[in-house]
XYZ file of C-alpha atoms in Angstrom:
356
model
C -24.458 3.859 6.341
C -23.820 7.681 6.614
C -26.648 7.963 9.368
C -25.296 5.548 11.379
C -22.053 7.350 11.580
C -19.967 4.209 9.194
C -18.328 6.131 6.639
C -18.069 8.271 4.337
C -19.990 7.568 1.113
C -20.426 9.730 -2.006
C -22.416 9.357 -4.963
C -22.410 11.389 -8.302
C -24.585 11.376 -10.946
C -24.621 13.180 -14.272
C -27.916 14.903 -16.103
C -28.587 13.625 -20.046
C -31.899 15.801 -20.836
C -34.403 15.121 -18.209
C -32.825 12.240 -16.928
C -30.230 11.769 -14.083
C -27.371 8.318 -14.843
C -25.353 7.228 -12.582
C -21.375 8.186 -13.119
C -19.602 7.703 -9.718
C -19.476 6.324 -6.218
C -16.792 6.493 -3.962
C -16.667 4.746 -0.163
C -14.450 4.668 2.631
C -15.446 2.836 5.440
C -15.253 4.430 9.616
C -13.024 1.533 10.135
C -10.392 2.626 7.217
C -10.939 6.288 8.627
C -9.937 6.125 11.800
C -7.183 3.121 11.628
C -5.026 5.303 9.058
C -3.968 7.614 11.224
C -1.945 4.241 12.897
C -1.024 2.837 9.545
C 2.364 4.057 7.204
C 1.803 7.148 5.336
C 2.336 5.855 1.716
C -1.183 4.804 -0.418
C -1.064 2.603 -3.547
C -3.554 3.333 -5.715
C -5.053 1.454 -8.961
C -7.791 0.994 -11.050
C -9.469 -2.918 -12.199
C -11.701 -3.567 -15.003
C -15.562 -4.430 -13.887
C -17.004 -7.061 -15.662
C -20.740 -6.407 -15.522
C -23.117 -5.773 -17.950
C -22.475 -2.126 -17.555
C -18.711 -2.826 -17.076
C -16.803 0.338 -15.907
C -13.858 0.566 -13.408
C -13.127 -0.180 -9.933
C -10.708 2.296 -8.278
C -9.240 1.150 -4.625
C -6.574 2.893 -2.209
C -4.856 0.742 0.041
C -2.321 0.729 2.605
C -0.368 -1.820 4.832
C -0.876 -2.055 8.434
C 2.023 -2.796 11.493
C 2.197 -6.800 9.899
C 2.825 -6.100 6.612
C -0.774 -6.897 5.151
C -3.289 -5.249 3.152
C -5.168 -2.540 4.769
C -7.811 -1.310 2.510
C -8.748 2.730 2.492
C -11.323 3.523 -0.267
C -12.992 2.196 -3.123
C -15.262 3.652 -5.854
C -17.036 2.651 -9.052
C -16.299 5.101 -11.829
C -17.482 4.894 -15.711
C -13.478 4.452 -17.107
C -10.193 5.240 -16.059
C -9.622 9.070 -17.567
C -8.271 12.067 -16.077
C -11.769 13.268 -14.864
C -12.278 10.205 -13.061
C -8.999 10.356 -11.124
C -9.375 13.820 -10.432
C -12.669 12.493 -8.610
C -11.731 10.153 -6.644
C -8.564 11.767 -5.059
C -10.790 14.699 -4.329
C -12.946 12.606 -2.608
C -10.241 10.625 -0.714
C -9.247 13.666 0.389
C -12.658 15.456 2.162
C -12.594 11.666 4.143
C -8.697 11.307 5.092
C -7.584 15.072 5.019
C -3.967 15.647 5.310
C -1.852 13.525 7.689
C -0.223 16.025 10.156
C 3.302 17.223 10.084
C 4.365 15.156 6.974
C 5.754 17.938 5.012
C 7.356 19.363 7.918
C 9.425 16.309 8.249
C 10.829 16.931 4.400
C 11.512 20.862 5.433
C 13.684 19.524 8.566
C 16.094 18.374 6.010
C 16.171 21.514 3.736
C 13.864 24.498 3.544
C 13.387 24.559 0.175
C 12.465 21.098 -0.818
C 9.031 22.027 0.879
C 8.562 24.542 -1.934
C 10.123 22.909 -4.514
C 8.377 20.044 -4.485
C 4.841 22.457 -4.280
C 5.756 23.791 -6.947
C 6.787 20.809 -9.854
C 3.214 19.523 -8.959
C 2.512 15.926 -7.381
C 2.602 13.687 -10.589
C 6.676 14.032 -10.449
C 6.732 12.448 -7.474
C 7.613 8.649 -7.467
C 8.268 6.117 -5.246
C 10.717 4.736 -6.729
C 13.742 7.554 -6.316
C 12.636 7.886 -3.037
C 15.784 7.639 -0.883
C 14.377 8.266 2.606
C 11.197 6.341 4.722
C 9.873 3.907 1.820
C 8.302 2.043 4.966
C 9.025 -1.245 2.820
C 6.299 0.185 -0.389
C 8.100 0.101 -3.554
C 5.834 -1.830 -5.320
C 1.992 -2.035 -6.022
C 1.801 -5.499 -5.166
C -1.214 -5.330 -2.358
C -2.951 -3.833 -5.002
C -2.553 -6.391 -7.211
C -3.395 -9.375 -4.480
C -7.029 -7.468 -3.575
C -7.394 -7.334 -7.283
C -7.155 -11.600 -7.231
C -9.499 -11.169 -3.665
C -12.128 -9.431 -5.931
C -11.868 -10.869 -9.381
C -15.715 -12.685 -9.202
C -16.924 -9.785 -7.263
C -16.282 -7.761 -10.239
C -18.921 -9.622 -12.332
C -21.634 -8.247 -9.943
C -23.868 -5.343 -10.240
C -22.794 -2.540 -8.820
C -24.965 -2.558 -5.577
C -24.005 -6.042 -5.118
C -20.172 -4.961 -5.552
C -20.480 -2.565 -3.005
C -21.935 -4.475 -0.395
C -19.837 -7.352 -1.078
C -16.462 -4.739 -0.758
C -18.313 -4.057 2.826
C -19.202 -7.275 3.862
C -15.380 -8.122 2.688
C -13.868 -5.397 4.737
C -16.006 -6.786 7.999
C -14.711 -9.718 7.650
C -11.165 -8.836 7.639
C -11.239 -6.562 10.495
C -12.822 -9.117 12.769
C -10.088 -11.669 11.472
C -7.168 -9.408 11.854
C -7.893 -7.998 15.198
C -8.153 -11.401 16.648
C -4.657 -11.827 15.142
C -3.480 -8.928 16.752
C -4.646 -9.257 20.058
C -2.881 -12.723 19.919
C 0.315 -11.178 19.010
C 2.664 -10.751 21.694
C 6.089 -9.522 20.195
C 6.749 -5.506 20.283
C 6.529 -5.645 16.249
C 4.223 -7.112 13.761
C 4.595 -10.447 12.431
C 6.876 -9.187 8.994
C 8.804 -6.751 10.488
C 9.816 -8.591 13.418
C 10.590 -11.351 10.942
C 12.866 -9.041 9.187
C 14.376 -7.699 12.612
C 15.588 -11.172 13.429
C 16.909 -12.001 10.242
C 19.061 -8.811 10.694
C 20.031 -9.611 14.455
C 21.326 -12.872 12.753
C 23.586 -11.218 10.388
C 24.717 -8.466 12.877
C 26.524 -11.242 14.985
C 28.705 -11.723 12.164
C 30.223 -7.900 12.777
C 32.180 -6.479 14.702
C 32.268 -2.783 16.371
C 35.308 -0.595 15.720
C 36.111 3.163 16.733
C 33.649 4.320 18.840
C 32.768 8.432 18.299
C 29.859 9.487 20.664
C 26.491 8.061 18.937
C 28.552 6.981 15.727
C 29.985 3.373 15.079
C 32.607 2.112 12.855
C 30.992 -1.449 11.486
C 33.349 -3.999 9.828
C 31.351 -6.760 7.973
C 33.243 -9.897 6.560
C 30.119 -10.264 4.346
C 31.495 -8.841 0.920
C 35.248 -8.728 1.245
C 36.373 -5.500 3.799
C 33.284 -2.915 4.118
C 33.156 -0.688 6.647
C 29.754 1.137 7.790
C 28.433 4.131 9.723
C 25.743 4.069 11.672
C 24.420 7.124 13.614
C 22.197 6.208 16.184
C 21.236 9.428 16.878
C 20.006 10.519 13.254
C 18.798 6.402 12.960
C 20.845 6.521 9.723
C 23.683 3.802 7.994
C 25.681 4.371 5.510
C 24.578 0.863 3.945
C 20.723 3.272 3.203
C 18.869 0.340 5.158
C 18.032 1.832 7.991
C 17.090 4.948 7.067
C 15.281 3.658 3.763
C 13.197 1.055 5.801
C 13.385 2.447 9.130
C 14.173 -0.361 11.009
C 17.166 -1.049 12.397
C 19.834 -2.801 10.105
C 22.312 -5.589 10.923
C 24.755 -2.804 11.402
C 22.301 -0.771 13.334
C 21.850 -4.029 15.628
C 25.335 -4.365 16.145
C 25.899 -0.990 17.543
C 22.883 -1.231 19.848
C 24.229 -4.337 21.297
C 27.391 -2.725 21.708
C 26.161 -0.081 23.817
C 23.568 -2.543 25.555
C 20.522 -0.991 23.967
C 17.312 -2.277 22.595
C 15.640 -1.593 19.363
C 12.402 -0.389 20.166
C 13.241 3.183 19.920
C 14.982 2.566 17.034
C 12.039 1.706 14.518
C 8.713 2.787 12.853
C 5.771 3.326 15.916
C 3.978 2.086 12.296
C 5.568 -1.612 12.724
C 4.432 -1.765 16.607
C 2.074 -3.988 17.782
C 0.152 -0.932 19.662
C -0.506 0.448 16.498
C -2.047 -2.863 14.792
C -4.847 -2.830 17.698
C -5.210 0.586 17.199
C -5.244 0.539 13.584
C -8.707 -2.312 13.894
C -9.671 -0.547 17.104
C -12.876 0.394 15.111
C -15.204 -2.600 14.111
C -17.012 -2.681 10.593
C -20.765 -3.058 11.774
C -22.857 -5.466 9.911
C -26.431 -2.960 8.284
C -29.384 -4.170 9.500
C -31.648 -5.870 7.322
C -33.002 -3.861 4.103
C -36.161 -3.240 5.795
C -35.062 -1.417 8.662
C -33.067 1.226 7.223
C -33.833 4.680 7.727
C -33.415 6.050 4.057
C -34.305 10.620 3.903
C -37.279 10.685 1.454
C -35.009 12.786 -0.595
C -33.292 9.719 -1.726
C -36.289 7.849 -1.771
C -37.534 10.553 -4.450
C -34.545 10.129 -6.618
C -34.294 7.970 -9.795
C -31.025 7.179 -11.076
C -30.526 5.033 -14.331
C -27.729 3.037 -15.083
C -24.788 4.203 -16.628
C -25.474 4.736 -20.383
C -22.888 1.880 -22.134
C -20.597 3.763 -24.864
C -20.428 2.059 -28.076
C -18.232 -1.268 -28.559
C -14.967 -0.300 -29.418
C -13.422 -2.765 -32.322
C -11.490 -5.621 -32.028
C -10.868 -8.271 -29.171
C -12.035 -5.977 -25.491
C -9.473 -5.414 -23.347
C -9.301 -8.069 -20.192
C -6.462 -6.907 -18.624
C -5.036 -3.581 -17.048
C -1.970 -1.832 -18.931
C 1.102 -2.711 -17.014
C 3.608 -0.009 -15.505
C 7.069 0.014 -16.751
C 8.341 -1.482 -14.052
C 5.855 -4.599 -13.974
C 6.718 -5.148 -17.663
C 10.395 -4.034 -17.031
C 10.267 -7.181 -14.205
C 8.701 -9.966 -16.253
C 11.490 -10.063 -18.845
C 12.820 -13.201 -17.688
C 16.548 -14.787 -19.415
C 16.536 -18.212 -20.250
C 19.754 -19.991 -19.041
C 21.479 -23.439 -20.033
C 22.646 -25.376 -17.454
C 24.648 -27.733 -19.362
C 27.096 -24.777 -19.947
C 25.805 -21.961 -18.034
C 25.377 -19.660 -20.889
C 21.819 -17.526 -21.377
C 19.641 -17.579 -24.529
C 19.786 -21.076 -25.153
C 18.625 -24.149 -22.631
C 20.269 -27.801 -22.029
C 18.428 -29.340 -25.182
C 19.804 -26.659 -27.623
C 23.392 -26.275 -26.340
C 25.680 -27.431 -28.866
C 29.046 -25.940 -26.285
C 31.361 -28.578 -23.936
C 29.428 -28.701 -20.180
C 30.696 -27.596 -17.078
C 33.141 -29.748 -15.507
């Protein structure tokens, strides 16, 4: 795949004695490569239980592209999910992606010294969620979890098999979701101009009120007397939509409309429909047949055994990933009764008068 110029594929192995096992294997496809630099700046990262007879763990990156769907980055097979392991792949996704331009020049704009603050705590204390600027609609890792469900019999294969079928998977989608795109003919993608119009329908309900160069006084009916500002000029509310999501907010809308402008410079270039086609510009090539491949005899030379198995841990194994604290946080659901309304009891149990 490397030869013919479709990724970027890397393979590590370690050395027990005389011997040479296989430990890693990390792949991101040309496609991925080159449609990033059109896609949101945010990755979600995770790892997924193989479930082989060599089992291991799957590690993906993804992204979203301008509709809102899964765009996949980088996968890799590693032995378990450990420090080392992580370390690995992130080194790796790195030498393929690089570093998108200008990003932390963006963060410096709004004060020097968050640059080198933020160098300096190190990258784990970063999190998504007290970001307060540009989430770009990520908070959660809930693309990760739907290719998880994509893959889930995939990840009873063989590795080779596993990798090819992540390829063959990835071809597919590309060839799908460019034909989507090139029959889309709104300025936005599908979700975001979804979301646009739901906003233009609530901005009718406003009206505009002192008028200060680029900055509009909003009064909403919607939750007793509010007022909003919106700065045009900064793309900022003071409801945190518009700046959080960057897309114009109801509020937003209304002032545009005011002042008889349009949206489109208003948004993310990420949501556009120009960057979709861009983003799938590049087509996943299918490999020509086993035969035909044009392998170095290097490679030819080499003999790597399978991963050595560690020894059965005991108890029941482990068929499920350990949830974040905000997955388990979100699952906690309250049982309610509605012959009275009250929670931690339901209609059958309720011994209070109902509801009139």
């Amino acid at each position: 795949m490397e030869s013919q110029g479709k990724g970027f594929i890397v393979f590590e192995r370690e050395s027990k004695a005389a011997d040479y096992y296989f430990l890693y294997a990390f792949v991101a496809l040309c496609t991925s490569i080159s449609g990033w630099q059109h896609c949101r700046p945010v990755v979600v990262v995770d790892g997924t239980f193989l479930k082989s007879a060599y089992r291991g763990i799957m590690l993906t990156a993804r992204t979203m592209d301008a509709t809102g769907t899964i765009f996949p980055l980088a996968y890799a097979v590693v032995d378990s999910e450990n420090d080392a392991s992580w370390k690995w792949f992130f080194e790796q996704f790195k030498e393929a992606y690089g570093e998108r331009p200008s990003m932390m020049l963006k963060i410096e704009e709004v004060d020097p010294r968050v640059k080198s603050y933020l160098y300096d705590i190190g990258y784990h204390r970063w999190s998504r969620v007290h970001a307060t600027v540009n989430r770009t609609f990520t908070m959660t890792s809930n693309i990760v979890e739907s290719l998880n469900v994509v893959t889930k019999e995939a990840r009873e294969l063989p590795i080779f098999d596993l990798l090819e079928y992540m390829r063959t998977l990835l071809e597919r989608w590309t060839k799908e979701k460019l034909l989507k795109a090139m029959g889309t003919f709104t300025y936005l993608g599908y979700k975001f101009n979804k979301e646009l119009d739901d906003n233009n329908t609530l901005s009718q309900k406003l009206r505009v009120g002192s008028m200060r160069a680029s900055t509009y006084h909003i009064h909403t009916m919607l939750d007793g007397v509010k007022w909003y500002i919106v700065c045009l000029e900064n793309k900022k509310c003071s409801c945190g939509q518009f700046q959080l999501d960057e897309l114009p907010c109801a509020h937003a809308l209304a002032a545009l409309r005011h002042r008889n402008e349009t949206y489109e410079n208003y948004g993310s270039p990420y949501y556009t429909r120009k960057s979709l086609l861009l983003t799938y510009e590049m087509p996943v090539n299918p490999l020509p047949d086993e035969s035909k491949w044009d392998v170095p005899q290097h490679i030819l030379d080499e003999v790597v055994k399978p991963h050595a198995r560690d020894k059965r841990r005991p108890g029941k194994p482990h068929k499920e990933r350990y949830k974040t604290f905000d997955e388990i946080k979100s699952k906690k659901y309250k049982v309610s009764c509605g012959n009275c309304g009250g929670e931690g009891h339901n209609k059958r149990t309720c011994k209070n008068a109902p509801n009139l």
